[in-house]
Amino acid sequence: MTSSPDPRSLRVSLALVRAARLLVPSPARPDWLREWEAELRYGWQRLGDRPGWSGQATLVRRALGAAGDAFWLRRQANADWQVLQDVRHGVRLLRHQAGFTALAVLMLAVGIGASAAIFSVVDALMLRDLPYRDAGRIVTLWQRDAKLGGERGDVAPGNFLDWKEQTTSFEAIAAVVPWSHDYTDGPEPVTLRGAQVTEGFFRALGTDALHGRTFLPSEHVAGQTAVAVLSHGCWMRRFGGDVSVVGRKVMLDGDPTIIVGILSPQFQPNLLQGAEQREVWSPKIVQDYERRQRGGGYWNVVARIKPGVSIEQVREELGAVAARLGQQYPRTNRSLTVEALPLAEHLIGAIRKPLLVLLGAVGLLVLIACANVANLLLARGARRRQEVAIRAALGASRARLVRQLLTESLVLAAMGCVLGLGIAKGMVDVVVALAPADVPRIDQVHLDLRVAVFAAALSMLTALLFGSVPALSLSRSDAHDALADASRGSSAGTGRRRLRGALVIAEVALAVVLLVSAGLLVRSFITLMNVDPGFTRQNVLALQVFTYGEKYRTADQQVAFYRQTLDRLSALPGVEKVGAVSAMPFIAANINIESPFQVEGRVAARAEEQPSTFLTIATSGYFSTMSVPLIRGRLFTDQDRATTPPVALVSDAMTRRHWPSEDPIGQRITVRWQGKPRTVEIVGIVGQVRHDGLDREPRPEVFMPHAQLPFGSMTFVVRTAGDAAGVMKAAKSVVWAIDPMLPFYDTATVEQLVAVSLAPRRFSLVLLGVFATIALVLAVVGLYGVISFSAAQRTREIGVRMALGARFADIRRLVVFEGLWLAAIGIGIGLAAALVATRFLESLLFGVTPSDPITLGLVAVLLFGVALLASYLPARRAARIDPLTALRVE
Amino acid sequence: MTRVNLTYPTALVLQALAQGYHYGFDIMDATNLPSGTVYPILRRLDGEALVRSRWEKEAVARREQRPSRRYYELTPTGEGLLAEAAGRYRALDAITPRDARRLRPARNQGHES
């Protein structure tokens, strides 16, 4: 044997053969390799000492042929390798019919792409584990007050402290109090959103500091140096990711505060409440007065269940504690229950329903796409019947034929999957942009391997769906029939034509369901947009500030600041009216102060039955700026001062509920303000306002003048002559001219505030609308395809009819009628299905019932219209046939 | 009857075997068929006992400084099939070793230069 290293062409040849050997069934492998190696070495030897290139090329070519040899052996051993052959055959066929292939792939891609996009959202938001240790053991706790309609509410401090002391199921239980800090060391004063947390918070979540540490128990006690922990995002944004920040002193709210730790990027600060990216975490020091607060809540509670304790046991224990507290504090706790909700469920919250609806919608879309492609395949199948018949005649079994046809479908689906992932990539960006900003983890939605696997699995499934019907139908063809009348395709095609008709009916029906669903959402949205919130949305700016601390210690300082600021704001060019209010409608950090009240002269109700109202502090300018109408009486005036008798305005909603047949003006009521009773005289009634959403009822509200009750959590409202946003900068400068260190907590136009509140609805509306439109297009394309194909098949019949004297119009009617008939059946089935399906939508609707006749009617008319169009075009073409040509088709 | 389709390439391979080409590459040279065709035919003929195969003697191979090759020869049944093939494809007579030589330019080049 040669001792020198093998020359390259021999090395390549040997490598090829060795690679191909893997295909050889293992028992034959050693002999096979031995034979090939021997032949190659022999072939090489024969080339002589100085082999020419063509000899070497022959050698390599023969080595390549080893793969064919290996394939052949493998195929003998395992008939499954026919699949590869089928794939090759399928690809060749699809390449020759580029138009068909492109259309089918596009339709599949749209279906698969939309599904993959929605799946990626569902996956990131609902299926994936939370980034916490044993996240399944983390629960959020809420109080429900039957008196307030039993909605899930934040927790009152006193209740939290009792839960903490009286339960044993938790490893850790902690409260989070939304908080903000003024940070004045930066380029301009900013408010850092954050939270104060009670002892054990980070333990409850099972998260640790990335650098430094979290809080020590001793830091939750008064009198310590202020400390804080930064979120990873805050650390990167504001401190450039500098590790030396740990241990540094920064000024927060004018106090030197030591940064003791940085949280890991996995700790998502928006996990607990709302959209706010919380940046700063500080220890909560529980105050004495908080121990006594048991009514309305404003704390969020999170807890980690001990290992081995079930959520049912937790609920049981909490139920017992709540019952005990109800007896102990009947006034506040009698109607209170506790709810324990796993963190994951809490986070999905309101987005769950829309996501499930969208998932259902893309499912329907995929079905429609499948029906369409199946139809295309059937139409093409008519042309392929000869090929199939010949193969059958040559001995291909039915199973073999079905397998081959299905393989073609798989090739189509695979192409659709690849293109679909491209579409999904684009769609995910749109979905994320559309999603309401307060959806936790929405920033983590992206395409990844899981989504790709989902798309691949889905496309396999679709291939089976759209491929099996034509494959079975085609392979069933009687060879004799097919060969005999292939060119005519008349009688034997009836069954297939019926099948295609059924598919179109299904498509139309599915499209109806989607369109009705989208239509109902559109109607809800329009109804909602037309709801009068009780104030004007145009040309009003809102700037929220919190004035606490050194400069605002006294009532006089507070009043002076707001008066001065309002005066200067109103002097700005383009500004028409200004005012300030504590509870600004639709703003994120809404200051809701609830209080029981007692009408003077009425019999005092028992504590737990005492009516309650919301208390709002406002300046008189607020009402005119927001166009909240004065219904009777008067607004606040400059005469309402700290020294004059306390006055109040009540909202229309309050009047209707509590003075249905009396005039409240002149009456006196007693409310609780900052823990003390305060008796005020009602001097006017103002229009009612929707506070939290256009779909929420206006609430009873009592307004008290800022001049009499100076308050530090206020929102300036500024009405402008023109575009409000243009005045924002000037308005901010006015405030900073008076207090350069005062940050704005939130600034927006009122229009933006309302738009944000509609974001969840817009999200499902736009996406469902897009899906429904695609469904409509697909269904129309399907209908058009079937009608024009069927018209083409009937060319001869049409020729005969025309020869016998049928007019163009008769022919047109004949063809159009077929399309309309199919559409009508589809619409009928679709409407019936929609009546069932839309019940699922009920909670997403506003002002319309799931069986809204207008929506159903409009959808039916719309589909009928497009069906008419889709049938008319082929009909016109059919009617133009020259009878002679038509008869000669045979 | 055998299950082997008596295709034209099969007939060529049978012919080559009868004419004394007993190894894979030599049959390719003789028939001018690619390896991906010749080998499956040999395998099929082998499977139907129309040819039999054995390994070349170690001694011969070692003398020529190469591994031993696989040697194919017709069985009596195979010869019967060849006769049938000859009847069907009269053109087979045209295949001779002389034609096959044409297919080996590389070796000739090597010797001439």
PDB file of C-alpha atoms in Angstrom, chain A residues 730-843:
ATOM      1  CA  ALA A 730     -43.953  76.589  27.760  1.00  0.00           C
ATOM      2  CA  ALA A 731     -46.235  75.293  30.509  1.00  0.00           C
ATOM      3  CA  LYS A 732     -43.420  73.240  32.015  1.00  0.00           C
ATOM      4  CA  SER A 733     -41.090  76.246  31.958  1.00  0.00           C
ATOM      5  CA  VAL A 734     -43.661  78.302  33.831  1.00  0.00           C
ATOM      6  CA  VAL A 735     -43.696  75.767  36.661  1.00  0.00           C
ATOM      7  CA  TRP A 736     -39.916  75.433  36.680  1.00  0.00           C
ATOM      8  CA  ALA A 737     -39.569  79.216  36.780  1.00  0.00           C
ATOM      9  CA  ILE A 738     -41.390  79.113  40.099  1.00  0.00           C
ATOM     10  CA  ASP A 739     -39.849  75.878  41.453  1.00  0.00           C
ATOM     11  CA  PRO A 740     -36.834  74.682  39.441  1.00  0.00           C
ATOM     12  CA  MET A 741     -36.639  71.515  41.507  1.00  0.00           C
ATOM     13  CA  LEU A 742     -40.215  70.361  40.937  1.00  0.00           C
ATOM     14  CA  PRO A 743     -40.521  67.331  38.668  1.00  0.00           C
ATOM     15  CA  PHE A 744     -43.660  66.429  36.743  1.00  0.00           C
ATOM     16  CA  TYR A 745     -45.052  63.052  37.601  1.00  0.00           C
ATOM     17  CA  ASP A 746     -47.021  62.839  34.381  1.00  0.00           C
ATOM     18  CA  THR A 747     -47.727  65.154  31.487  1.00  0.00           C
ATOM     19  CA  ALA A 748     -50.064  64.456  28.578  1.00  0.00           C
ATOM     20  CA  THR A 749     -52.873  65.919  26.568  1.00  0.00           C
ATOM     21  CA  VAL A 750     -56.302  64.820  27.685  1.00  0.00           C
ATOM     22  CA  GLU A 751     -56.777  63.301  24.263  1.00  0.00           C
ATOM     23  CA  GLN A 752     -53.736  61.098  24.864  1.00  0.00           C
ATOM     24  CA  LEU A 753     -55.036  60.091  28.281  1.00  0.00           C
ATOM     25  CA  VAL A 754     -58.317  58.910  26.783  1.00  0.00           C
ATOM     26  CA  ALA A 755     -56.511  57.187  23.913  1.00  0.00           C
ATOM     27  CA  VAL A 756     -54.343  55.246  26.365  1.00  0.00           C
ATOM     28  CA  SER A 757     -57.449  54.022  28.148  1.00  0.00           C
ATOM     29  CA  LEU A 758     -58.748  52.687  24.847  1.00  0.00           C
ATOM     30  CA  ALA A 759     -55.509  50.909  23.957  1.00  0.00           C
ATOM     31  CA  PRO A 760     -56.611  47.410  25.046  1.00  0.00           C
ATOM     32  CA  ARG A 761     -59.719  47.662  22.921  1.00  0.00           C
ATOM     33  CA  ARG A 762     -57.810  49.069  20.002  1.00  0.00           C
ATOM     34  CA  PHE A 763     -55.379  46.171  20.291  1.00  0.00           C
ATOM     35  CA  SER A 764     -57.963  43.447  19.828  1.00  0.00           C
ATOM     36  CA  LEU A 765     -59.961  45.567  17.417  1.00  0.00           C
ATOM     37  CA  VAL A 766     -57.156  46.285  14.966  1.00  0.00           C
ATOM     38  CA  LEU A 767     -55.756  42.776  14.971  1.00  0.00           C
ATOM     39  CA  LEU A 768     -59.115  41.094  14.679  1.00  0.00           C
ATOM     40  CA  GLY A 769     -60.019  43.586  11.963  1.00  0.00           C
ATOM     41  CA  VAL A 770     -56.890  42.714  10.017  1.00  0.00           C
ATOM     42  CA  PHE A 771     -57.534  39.006  10.395  1.00  0.00           C
ATOM     43  CA  ALA A 772     -61.141  39.381   9.338  1.00  0.00           C
ATOM     44  CA  THR A 773     -60.091  41.346   6.268  1.00  0.00           C
ATOM     45  CA  ILE A 774     -57.590  38.687   5.286  1.00  0.00           C
ATOM     46  CA  ALA A 775     -60.280  36.080   5.833  1.00  0.00           C
ATOM     47  CA  LEU A 776     -62.629  38.009   3.570  1.00  0.00           C
ATOM     48  CA  VAL A 777     -60.012  38.268   0.839  1.00  0.00           C
ATOM     49  CA  LEU A 778     -59.161  34.581   1.088  1.00  0.00           C
ATOM     50  CA  ALA A 779     -62.800  33.573   0.976  1.00  0.00           C
ATOM     51  CA  VAL A 780     -63.441  35.765  -2.039  1.00  0.00           C
ATOM     52  CA  VAL A 781     -60.383  34.417  -3.819  1.00  0.00           C
ATOM     53  CA  GLY A 782     -61.601  30.923  -3.052  1.00  0.00           C
ATOM     54  CA  LEU A 783     -65.079  31.639  -4.343  1.00  0.00           C
ATOM     55  CA  TYR A 784     -63.726  33.303  -7.454  1.00  0.00           C
ATOM     56  CA  GLY A 785     -61.449  30.358  -8.102  1.00  0.00           C
ATOM     57  CA  VAL A 786     -64.203  27.810  -7.768  1.00  0.00           C
ATOM     58  CA  ILE A 787     -66.681  29.703  -9.923  1.00  0.00           C
ATOM     59  CA  SER A 788     -64.254  30.456 -12.712  1.00  0.00           C
ATOM     60  CA  PHE A 789     -62.975  26.903 -12.667  1.00  0.00           C
ATOM     61  CA  SER A 790     -66.446  25.490 -12.724  1.00  0.00           C
ATOM     62  CA  ALA A 791     -67.400  27.862 -15.557  1.00  0.00           C
ATOM     63  CA  ALA A 792     -64.359  26.718 -17.504  1.00  0.00           C
ATOM     64  CA  GLN A 793     -65.341  23.108 -16.950  1.00  0.00           C
ATOM     65  CA  ARG A 794     -68.805  23.828 -18.246  1.00  0.00           C
ATOM     66  CA  THR A 795     -67.526  25.468 -21.407  1.00  0.00           C
ATOM     67  CA  ARG A 796     -69.055  22.764 -23.554  1.00  0.00           C
ATOM     68  CA  GLU A 797     -72.391  22.928 -21.810  1.00  0.00           C
ATOM     69  CA  ILE A 798     -72.383  26.684 -22.218  1.00  0.00           C
ATOM     70  CA  GLY A 799     -71.568  26.276 -25.885  1.00  0.00           C
ATOM     71  CA  VAL A 800     -74.531  23.966 -26.345  1.00  0.00           C
ATOM     72  CA  ARG A 801     -76.828  26.324 -24.514  1.00  0.00           C
ATOM     73  CA  MET A 802     -75.722  29.239 -26.635  1.00  0.00           C
ATOM     74  CA  ALA A 803     -76.066  27.233 -29.808  1.00  0.00           C
ATOM     75  CA  LEU A 804     -79.603  26.498 -28.708  1.00  0.00           C
ATOM     76  CA  GLY A 805     -80.310  30.174 -28.336  1.00  0.00           C
ATOM     77  CA  ALA A 806     -79.384  31.121 -24.779  1.00  0.00           C
ATOM     78  CA  ARG A 807     -78.506  34.792 -24.530  1.00  0.00           C
ATOM     79  CA  PHE A 808     -75.419  36.260 -22.831  1.00  0.00           C
ATOM     80  CA  ALA A 809     -77.558  37.289 -19.886  1.00  0.00           C
ATOM     81  CA  ASP A 810     -78.845  33.736 -19.436  1.00  0.00           C
ATOM     82  CA  ILE A 811     -75.320  32.375 -19.325  1.00  0.00           C
ATOM     83  CA  ARG A 812     -74.234  35.062 -16.923  1.00  0.00           C
ATOM     84  CA  ARG A 813     -77.164  34.303 -14.669  1.00  0.00           C
ATOM     85  CA  LEU A 814     -76.360  30.616 -14.776  1.00  0.00           C
ATOM     86  CA  VAL A 815     -72.794  31.126 -13.571  1.00  0.00           C
ATOM     87  CA  VAL A 816     -73.515  33.918 -11.096  1.00  0.00           C
ATOM     88  CA  PHE A 817     -76.284  31.876  -9.574  1.00  0.00           C
ATOM     89  CA  GLU A 818     -73.909  29.058  -8.772  1.00  0.00           C
ATOM     90  CA  GLY A 819     -71.596  31.431  -6.905  1.00  0.00           C
ATOM     91  CA  LEU A 820     -74.369  33.163  -5.037  1.00  0.00           C
ATOM     92  CA  TRP A 821     -75.889  29.873  -4.048  1.00  0.00           C
ATOM     93  CA  LEU A 822     -72.612  28.726  -2.494  1.00  0.00           C
ATOM     94  CA  ALA A 823     -72.127  32.093  -0.796  1.00  0.00           C
ATOM     95  CA  ALA A 824     -75.670  32.100   0.563  1.00  0.00           C
ATOM     96  CA  ILE A 825     -75.257  28.687   2.154  1.00  0.00           C
ATOM     97  CA  GLY A 826     -71.898  29.765   3.576  1.00  0.00           C
ATOM     98  CA  ILE A 827     -73.338  32.986   4.955  1.00  0.00           C
ATOM     99  CA  GLY A 828     -76.231  31.110   6.531  1.00  0.00           C
ATOM    100  CA  ILE A 829     -73.977  28.598   8.259  1.00  0.00           C
ATOM    101  CA  GLY A 830     -71.543  31.367   9.196  1.00  0.00           C
ATOM    102  CA  LEU A 831     -74.217  33.486  10.843  1.00  0.00           C
ATOM    103  CA  ALA A 832     -75.425  30.524  12.864  1.00  0.00           C
ATOM    104  CA  ALA A 833     -71.857  29.739  13.928  1.00  0.00           C
ATOM    105  CA  ALA A 834     -71.226  33.399  14.725  1.00  0.00           C
ATOM    106  CA  LEU A 835     -74.169  33.463  17.107  1.00  0.00           C
ATOM    107  CA  VAL A 836     -72.440  30.752  19.120  1.00  0.00           C
ATOM    108  CA  ALA A 837     -68.870  32.022  18.755  1.00  0.00           C
ATOM    109  CA  THR A 838     -69.513  35.653  19.627  1.00  0.00           C
ATOM    110  CA  ARG A 839     -70.913  34.710  23.004  1.00  0.00           C
ATOM    111  CA  PHE A 840     -67.269  34.248  23.917  1.00  0.00           C
ATOM    112  CA  LEU A 841     -66.667  37.884  22.991  1.00  0.00           C
ATOM    113  CA  GLU A 842     -69.319  39.231  25.317  1.00  0.00           C
ATOM    114  CA  SER A 843     -66.980  40.684  27.919  1.00  0.00           C
TER     115      SER A 843
END
